[in-house]
mmCIF file of C-alpha atoms in Angstrom:
data_model
loop_
_atom_site.group_PDB
_atom_site.id
_atom_site.type_symbol
_atom_site.label_atom_id
_atom_site.label_comp_id
_atom_site.label_asym_id
_atom_site.label_seq_id
_atom_site.Cartn_x
_atom_site.Cartn_y
_atom_site.Cartn_z
ATOM 1 C CA UNK Y 122 -28.612 10.563 19.474
ATOM 2 C CA UNK Y 123 -30.371 13.788 18.499
ATOM 3 C CA UNK Y 124 -34.136 13.718 18.149
ATOM 4 C CA UNK Y 125 -35.454 15.378 14.987
ATOM 5 C CA UNK Y 126 -39.169 14.881 14.503
ATOM 6 C CA UNK Y 127 -41.286 15.821 11.525
ATOM 7 C CA UNK Y 128 -45.051 15.992 11.489
ATOM 8 C CA UNK Y 129 -47.297 14.965 10.012
ATOM 9 C CA UNK Y 130 -45.786 11.827 8.514
ATOM 10 C CA UNK Y 131 -47.962 12.167 5.443
ATOM 11 C CA UNK Y 132 -50.453 14.639 4.084
ATOM 12 C CA UNK Y 133 -53.001 14.572 1.290
ATOM 13 C CA UNK Y 134 -54.353 17.913 0.078
ATOM 14 C CA UNK Y 135 -56.318 19.203 -2.865
ATOM 15 C CA UNK Y 136 -54.796 21.434 -5.500
ATOM 16 C CA UNK Y 137 -55.010 25.028 -4.349
ATOM 17 C CA UNK Y 138 -54.954 24.223 -0.634
ATOM 18 C CA UNK Y 139 -52.302 25.792 1.552
ATOM 19 C CA UNK Y 140 -50.471 23.515 3.929
ATOM 20 C CA UNK Y 141 -47.732 23.475 6.499
ATOM 21 C CA UNK Y 142 -45.533 20.951 8.278
ATOM 22 C CA UNK Y 143 -43.341 21.004 11.332
ATOM 23 C CA UNK Y 144 -39.756 20.052 12.122
ATOM 24 C CA UNK Y 145 -38.871 19.783 15.819
ATOM 25 C CA UNK Y 146 -35.274 19.637 16.986
ATOM 26 C CA UNK Y 147 -33.198 20.109 20.161
ATOM 27 C CA UNK Y 148 -33.343 23.697 21.423
ATOM 28 C CA UNK Y 149 -29.739 23.701 22.611
ATOM 29 C CA UNK Y 150 -26.496 24.020 20.657
ATOM 30 C CA UNK Y 151 -28.215 25.029 17.401
ATOM 31 C CA UNK Y 152 -26.035 25.653 14.355
ATOM 32 C CA UNK Y 153 -28.231 25.329 11.264
ATOM 33 C CA UNK Y 154 -31.407 23.783 9.899
ATOM 34 C CA UNK Y 155 -31.874 22.646 6.316
ATOM 35 C CA UNK Y 156 -35.076 21.893 4.406
ATOM 36 C CA UNK Y 157 -35.013 19.604 1.370
ATOM 37 C CA UNK Y 158 -37.618 18.447 -1.140
ATOM 38 C CA UNK Y 159 -37.278 14.888 -2.414
ATOM 39 C CA UNK Y 160 -39.369 13.891 -5.388
ATOM 40 C CA UNK Y 161 -39.698 10.237 -6.291
ATOM 41 C CA UNK Y 162 -36.857 8.975 -8.523
ATOM 42 C CA UNK Y 163 -34.985 12.257 -8.155
ATOM 43 C CA UNK Y 164 -32.285 13.678 -5.877
ATOM 44 C CA UNK Y 165 -33.096 15.570 -2.686
ATOM 45 C CA UNK Y 166 -33.118 19.279 -3.527
ATOM 46 C CA UNK Y 167 -32.240 21.990 -1.029
ATOM 47 C CA UNK Y 168 -34.992 24.477 -0.281
ATOM 48 C CA UNK Y 169 -33.637 26.540 2.594
ATOM 49 C CA UNK Y 170 -30.634 26.835 4.885
ATOM 50 C CA UNK Y 171 -31.671 28.571 8.095
ATOM 51 C CA UNK Y 172 -29.165 29.749 10.645
ATOM 52 C CA UNK Y 173 -30.642 32.537 12.790
ATOM 53 C CA UNK Y 174 -33.504 32.492 15.266
ATOM 54 C CA UNK Y 175 -36.444 34.258 13.678
ATOM 55 C CA UNK Y 176 -35.263 33.562 10.119
ATOM 56 C CA UNK Y 177 -38.010 33.624 7.529
ATOM 57 C CA UNK Y 178 -37.158 32.465 4.035
ATOM 58 C CA UNK Y 179 -39.239 32.273 0.888
ATOM 59 C CA UNK Y 180 -38.896 30.619 -2.494
ATOM 60 C CA UNK Y 181 -41.919 31.130 -4.719
ATOM 61 C CA UNK Y 182 -44.954 29.634 -2.960
ATOM 62 C CA UNK Y 183 -42.836 27.925 -0.303
ATOM 63 C CA UNK Y 184 -41.672 29.644 2.856
ATOM 64 C CA UNK Y 185 -40.107 28.588 6.151
ATOM 65 C CA UNK Y 186 -39.716 30.010 9.628
ATOM 66 C CA UNK Y 187 -37.287 29.162 12.397
ATOM 67 C CA UNK Y 188 -37.530 29.273 16.184
ATOM 68 C CA UNK Y 189 -34.288 28.012 17.698
ATOM 69 C CA UNK Y 190 -35.250 28.852 21.294
ATOM 70 C CA UNK Y 191 -38.207 26.479 21.255
ATOM 71 C CA UNK Y 192 -36.716 24.106 18.700
ATOM 72 C CA UNK Y 193 -39.030 24.113 15.707
ATOM 73 C CA UNK Y 194 -39.279 25.172 12.090
ATOM 74 C CA UNK Y 195 -42.381 25.416 9.939
ATOM 75 C CA UNK Y 196 -42.544 24.912 6.190
ATOM 76 C CA UNK Y 197 -45.501 26.493 4.404
ATOM 77 C CA UNK Y 198 -46.763 25.849 0.890
ATOM 78 C CA UNK Y 199 -49.303 28.329 -0.441
ATOM 79 C CA UNK Y 200 -51.718 27.171 -3.117
ATOM 80 C CA UNK Y 201 -50.364 23.612 -3.441
ATOM 81 C CA UNK Y 202 -49.899 22.224 -6.938
ATOM 82 C CA UNK Y 203 -49.573 18.567 -7.999
ATOM 83 C CA UNK Y 204 -45.898 19.197 -8.775
ATOM 84 C CA UNK Y 205 -45.373 19.981 -5.084
ATOM 85 C CA UNK Y 206 -45.960 16.301 -4.325
ATOM 86 C CA UNK Y 207 -42.763 15.075 -2.689
ATOM 87 C CA UNK Y 208 -41.223 14.158 0.642
ATOM 88 C CA UNK Y 209 -40.035 17.197 2.591
ATOM 89 C CA UNK Y 210 -37.035 16.588 4.839
ATOM 90 C CA UNK Y 211 -35.477 18.723 7.516
ATOM 91 C CA UNK Y 212 -31.926 18.295 8.783
ATOM 92 C CA UNK Y 213 -30.668 19.692 12.089
ATOM 93 C CA UNK Y 214 -26.998 20.554 12.497
ATOM 94 C CA UNK Y 215 -25.667 21.121 15.993
ATOM 95 C CA UNK Y 216 -22.653 23.202 16.865
ATOM 96 C CA UNK Y 217 -19.573 21.140 17.528
ATOM 97 C CA UNK Y 218 -20.451 17.976 15.642
ATOM 98 C CA UNK Y 219 -21.677 19.515 12.354
ATOM 99 C CA UNK Y 220 -23.266 16.164 11.532
ATOM 100 C CA UNK Y 221 -26.694 16.640 9.918
ATOM 101 C CA UNK Y 222 -29.446 14.667 11.639
ATOM 102 C CA UNK Y 223 -32.403 14.173 9.337
ATOM 103 C CA UNK Y 224 -36.031 13.734 10.254
ATOM 104 C CA UNK Y 225 -38.108 10.977 8.661
ATOM 105 C CA UNK Y 226 -39.804 13.487 6.378
ATOM 106 C CA UNK Y 227 -43.343 14.544 5.571
ATOM 107 C CA UNK Y 228 -44.807 12.957 2.452
ATOM 108 C CA UNK Y 229 -47.072 15.419 0.649
ATOM 109 C CA UNK Y 230 -49.482 14.350 -2.070
ATOM 110 C CA UNK Y 231 -51.400 17.074 -3.884
ATOM 111 C CA UNK Y 232 -54.481 15.823 -5.724
ATOM 112 C CA UNK Y 233 -55.586 17.641 -8.901
ATOM 113 C CA UNK K 103 -29.190 17.613 -13.011
ATOM 114 C CA UNK K 104 -27.664 18.616 -9.680
ATOM 115 C CA UNK K 105 -23.997 18.532 -10.661
ATOM 116 C CA UNK K 106 -23.448 15.408 -8.558
ATOM 117 C CA UNK K 107 -23.302 12.138 -10.489
ATOM 118 C CA UNK K 108 -23.389 8.686 -8.967
ATOM 119 C CA UNK K 109 -22.661 5.347 -10.619
ATOM 120 C CA UNK K 110 -23.972 2.758 -10.818
ATOM 121 C CA UNK K 111 -27.634 3.591 -10.281
ATOM 122 C CA UNK K 112 -28.454 0.013 -9.300
ATOM 123 C CA UNK K 113 -26.226 -2.731 -7.929
ATOM 124 C CA UNK K 114 -26.904 -6.295 -6.870
ATOM 125 C CA UNK K 115 -24.055 -8.038 -5.102
ATOM 126 C CA UNK K 116 -23.440 -11.219 -3.177
ATOM 127 C CA UNK K 117 -22.163 -11.188 0.375
ATOM 128 C CA UNK K 118 -18.698 -12.272 -0.720
ATOM 129 C CA UNK K 119 -18.343 -9.730 -3.526
ATOM 130 C CA UNK K 120 -16.298 -6.562 -3.575
ATOM 131 C CA UNK K 121 -17.749 -3.581 -5.374
ATOM 132 C CA UNK K 122 -17.325 0.197 -5.388
ATOM 133 C CA UNK K 123 -19.742 3.083 -5.662
ATOM 134 C CA UNK K 124 -18.542 6.199 -7.425
ATOM 135 C CA UNK K 125 -19.517 9.838 -6.983
ATOM 136 C CA UNK K 126 -18.351 12.837 -8.961
ATOM 137 C CA UNK K 127 -19.155 16.519 -8.488
ATOM 138 C CA UNK K 128 -18.460 19.378 -10.889
ATOM 139 C CA UNK K 129 -19.519 22.188 -8.582
ATOM 140 C CA UNK K 130 -16.149 23.132 -7.150
ATOM 141 C CA UNK K 131 -17.298 22.129 -3.679
ATOM 142 C CA UNK K 132 -14.908 21.379 -0.847
ATOM 143 C CA UNK K 133 -16.954 18.818 1.079
ATOM 144 C CA UNK K 134 -18.392 15.480 0.002
ATOM 145 C CA UNK K 135 -20.644 13.065 1.886
ATOM 146 C CA UNK K 136 -21.976 9.523 1.820
ATOM 147 C CA UNK K 137 -25.477 8.957 3.183
ATOM 148 C CA UNK K 138 -27.491 5.773 3.651
ATOM 149 C CA UNK K 139 -31.269 5.597 3.306
ATOM 150 C CA UNK K 140 -32.709 2.361 4.641
ATOM 151 C CA UNK K 141 -36.363 1.474 4.362
ATOM 152 C CA UNK K 142 -38.475 3.364 6.888
ATOM 153 C CA UNK K 143 -35.457 5.097 8.417
ATOM 154 C CA UNK K 144 -34.200 8.683 8.156
ATOM 155 C CA UNK K 145 -31.263 9.586 5.961
ATOM 156 C CA UNK K 146 -28.136 8.634 7.890
ATOM 157 C CA UNK K 147 -24.752 10.291 7.412
ATOM 158 C CA UNK K 148 -21.927 7.790 6.933
ATOM 159 C CA UNK K 149 -18.833 9.822 6.035
ATOM 160 C CA UNK K 150 -17.790 13.419 5.436
ATOM 161 C CA UNK K 151 -14.707 14.498 3.529
ATOM 162 C CA UNK K 152 -13.417 18.062 3.488
ATOM 163 C CA UNK K 153 -10.620 18.938 1.100
ATOM 164 C CA UNK K 154 -9.951 15.216 0.635
ATOM 165 C CA UNK K 155 -9.547 14.543 4.345
ATOM 166 C CA UNK K 156 -12.091 12.501 6.251
ATOM 167 C CA UNK K 157 -13.546 14.754 8.921
ATOM 168 C CA UNK K 158 -16.317 12.499 10.152
ATOM 169 C CA UNK K 159 -16.885 8.790 10.376
ATOM 170 C CA UNK K 160 -20.259 8.137 11.879
ATOM 171 C CA UNK K 161 -19.597 4.727 13.456
ATOM 172 C CA UNK K 162 -19.899 2.889 10.180
ATOM 173 C CA UNK K 163 -18.839 -0.799 9.974
ATOM 174 C CA UNK K 164 -15.444 -1.410 8.425
ATOM 175 C CA UNK K 165 -17.011 -3.332 5.536
ATOM 176 C CA UNK K 166 -17.702 0.161 4.142
ATOM 177 C CA UNK K 167 -14.486 1.909 3.158
ATOM 178 C CA UNK K 168 -14.541 5.436 1.697
ATOM 179 C CA UNK K 169 -11.908 6.974 -0.523
ATOM 180 C CA UNK K 170 -11.559 10.567 -1.681
ATOM 181 C CA UNK K 171 -8.654 10.845 -4.153
ATOM 182 C CA UNK K 172 -9.407 14.488 -4.998
ATOM 183 C CA UNK K 173 -12.019 17.102 -4.229
ATOM 184 C CA UNK K 174 -14.222 16.061 -7.157
ATOM 185 C CA UNK K 175 -14.380 12.309 -6.624
ATOM 186 C CA UNK K 176 -15.591 10.098 -3.829
ATOM 187 C CA UNK K 177 -15.781 6.324 -3.687
ATOM 188 C CA UNK K 178 -17.398 3.877 -1.321
ATOM 189 C CA UNK K 179 -15.727 0.476 -1.400
ATOM 190 C CA UNK K 180 -17.937 -2.402 -0.314
ATOM 191 C CA UNK K 181 -16.836 -5.858 0.818
ATOM 192 C CA UNK K 182 -18.462 -8.754 2.633
ATOM 193 C CA UNK K 183 -21.707 -6.869 3.028
ATOM 194 C CA UNK K 184 -24.773 -8.216 4.792
ATOM 195 C CA UNK K 185 -28.361 -8.312 3.490
ATOM 196 C CA UNK K 186 -29.268 -5.566 5.985
ATOM 197 C CA UNK K 187 -26.880 -3.260 4.111
ATOM 198 C CA UNK K 188 -29.344 -3.198 1.232
ATOM 199 C CA UNK K 189 -30.361 0.446 0.936
ATOM 200 C CA UNK K 190 -30.165 3.580 -1.172
ATOM 201 C CA UNK K 191 -26.715 5.176 -0.930
ATOM 202 C CA UNK K 192 -26.616 8.878 -1.645
ATOM 203 C CA UNK K 193 -23.620 11.055 -2.315
ATOM 204 C CA UNK K 194 -23.731 14.797 -1.695
ATOM 205 C CA UNK K 195 -21.420 17.786 -1.842
ATOM 206 C CA UNK K 196 -21.427 21.261 -0.350
ATOM 207 C CA UNK K 197 -19.246 24.339 -0.487
ATOM 208 C CA UNK K 198 -18.070 23.739 3.081
ATOM 209 C CA UNK K 199 -18.640 20.964 5.645
ATOM 210 C CA UNK K 200 -19.932 23.176 8.407
ATOM 211 C CA UNK K 201 -23.660 23.156 7.639
ATOM 212 C CA UNK K 202 -24.165 26.791 6.642
ATOM 213 C CA UNK K 203 -24.301 25.892 2.958
ATOM 214 C CA UNK K 204 -26.783 23.621 1.226
ATOM 215 C CA UNK K 205 -25.918 20.133 0.075
ATOM 216 C CA UNK K 206 -26.376 18.969 -3.505
ATOM 217 C CA UNK K 207 -27.273 15.300 -3.821
ATOM 218 C CA UNK K 208 -26.762 12.692 -6.489
ATOM 219 C CA UNK K 209 -29.588 10.395 -7.511
ATOM 220 C CA UNK K 210 -28.244 7.531 -5.459
ATOM 221 C CA UNK K 211 -27.237 3.918 -5.921
ATOM 222 C CA UNK K 212 -29.883 1.349 -5.047
ATOM 223 C CA UNK K 213 -27.885 -1.514 -3.515
ATOM 224 C CA UNK K 214 -29.256 -4.998 -2.973
ATOM 225 C CA UNK K 215 -27.147 -7.539 -1.109
ATOM 226 C CA UNK K 216 -28.166 -11.137 -1.729
#
C-alpha cells in the first residue's frame, strides 16, 4: 500500500491571503503526480499533471512544484478568492502499476 | 460539464437488489475508470478499462461487476451489496491509462445500501 499524505487536512484563510499545501509520496519508482480541485456538489477537476523532477506548472493564480527525489509536491494559491474554496487532491502514480493512489485531500475555505 | 456523464445521481437499494450504474464519455478517450469514495477515506480506484479491456482490478469484491461494451460507455453492475458499500461512486476517463494525461470525472452516483 503506497502512502500518499496531504497536509494540512483543512485550512481557513481570508480572501487575498496566499496559501500552500503539501503532497508527500514515495520517492522511488515515480511516474506521475496529479493535482485535482473538487468543489462541493461538482466533479473533481484536473489542475496539473506533473511528470518530471523540478516541474513547475501554473494556471492563473495556482501553481505547483514537484520534487520526486524527496517525494513531495507543493500547491500554491496566490491571493485566495472565495471561489477557490474546495478540496484539493493529489494522486501519485508509480511506474509499473499505473494505479493512482490519492491522498485524503486538503479542504480549503476562503472567507470573504 | 466535464464530458463525463453518470446516471443515476442517487440510488438507494436493498441488499438483495440488483442495479447498474452507467457512465458515458464523449471525449474520445481510450481509458475509463470506476472510483469509490467512502466517508473519511481517500478516493479508491476500483477498475480501469483501456480500449474496452480491463487492465486493472484493484481487489474489488465480486459483488461489483464492471462492463465496458465500447470505449464510450462503462457500467458497474451491483448485486447483493452490503451497507458498507454505501459511498459515492465516480467514473472518470482519460486519453490513455498510463497516468501522463489528466482524468475527467463525472459527478458521481451517491449509493445507499439499506
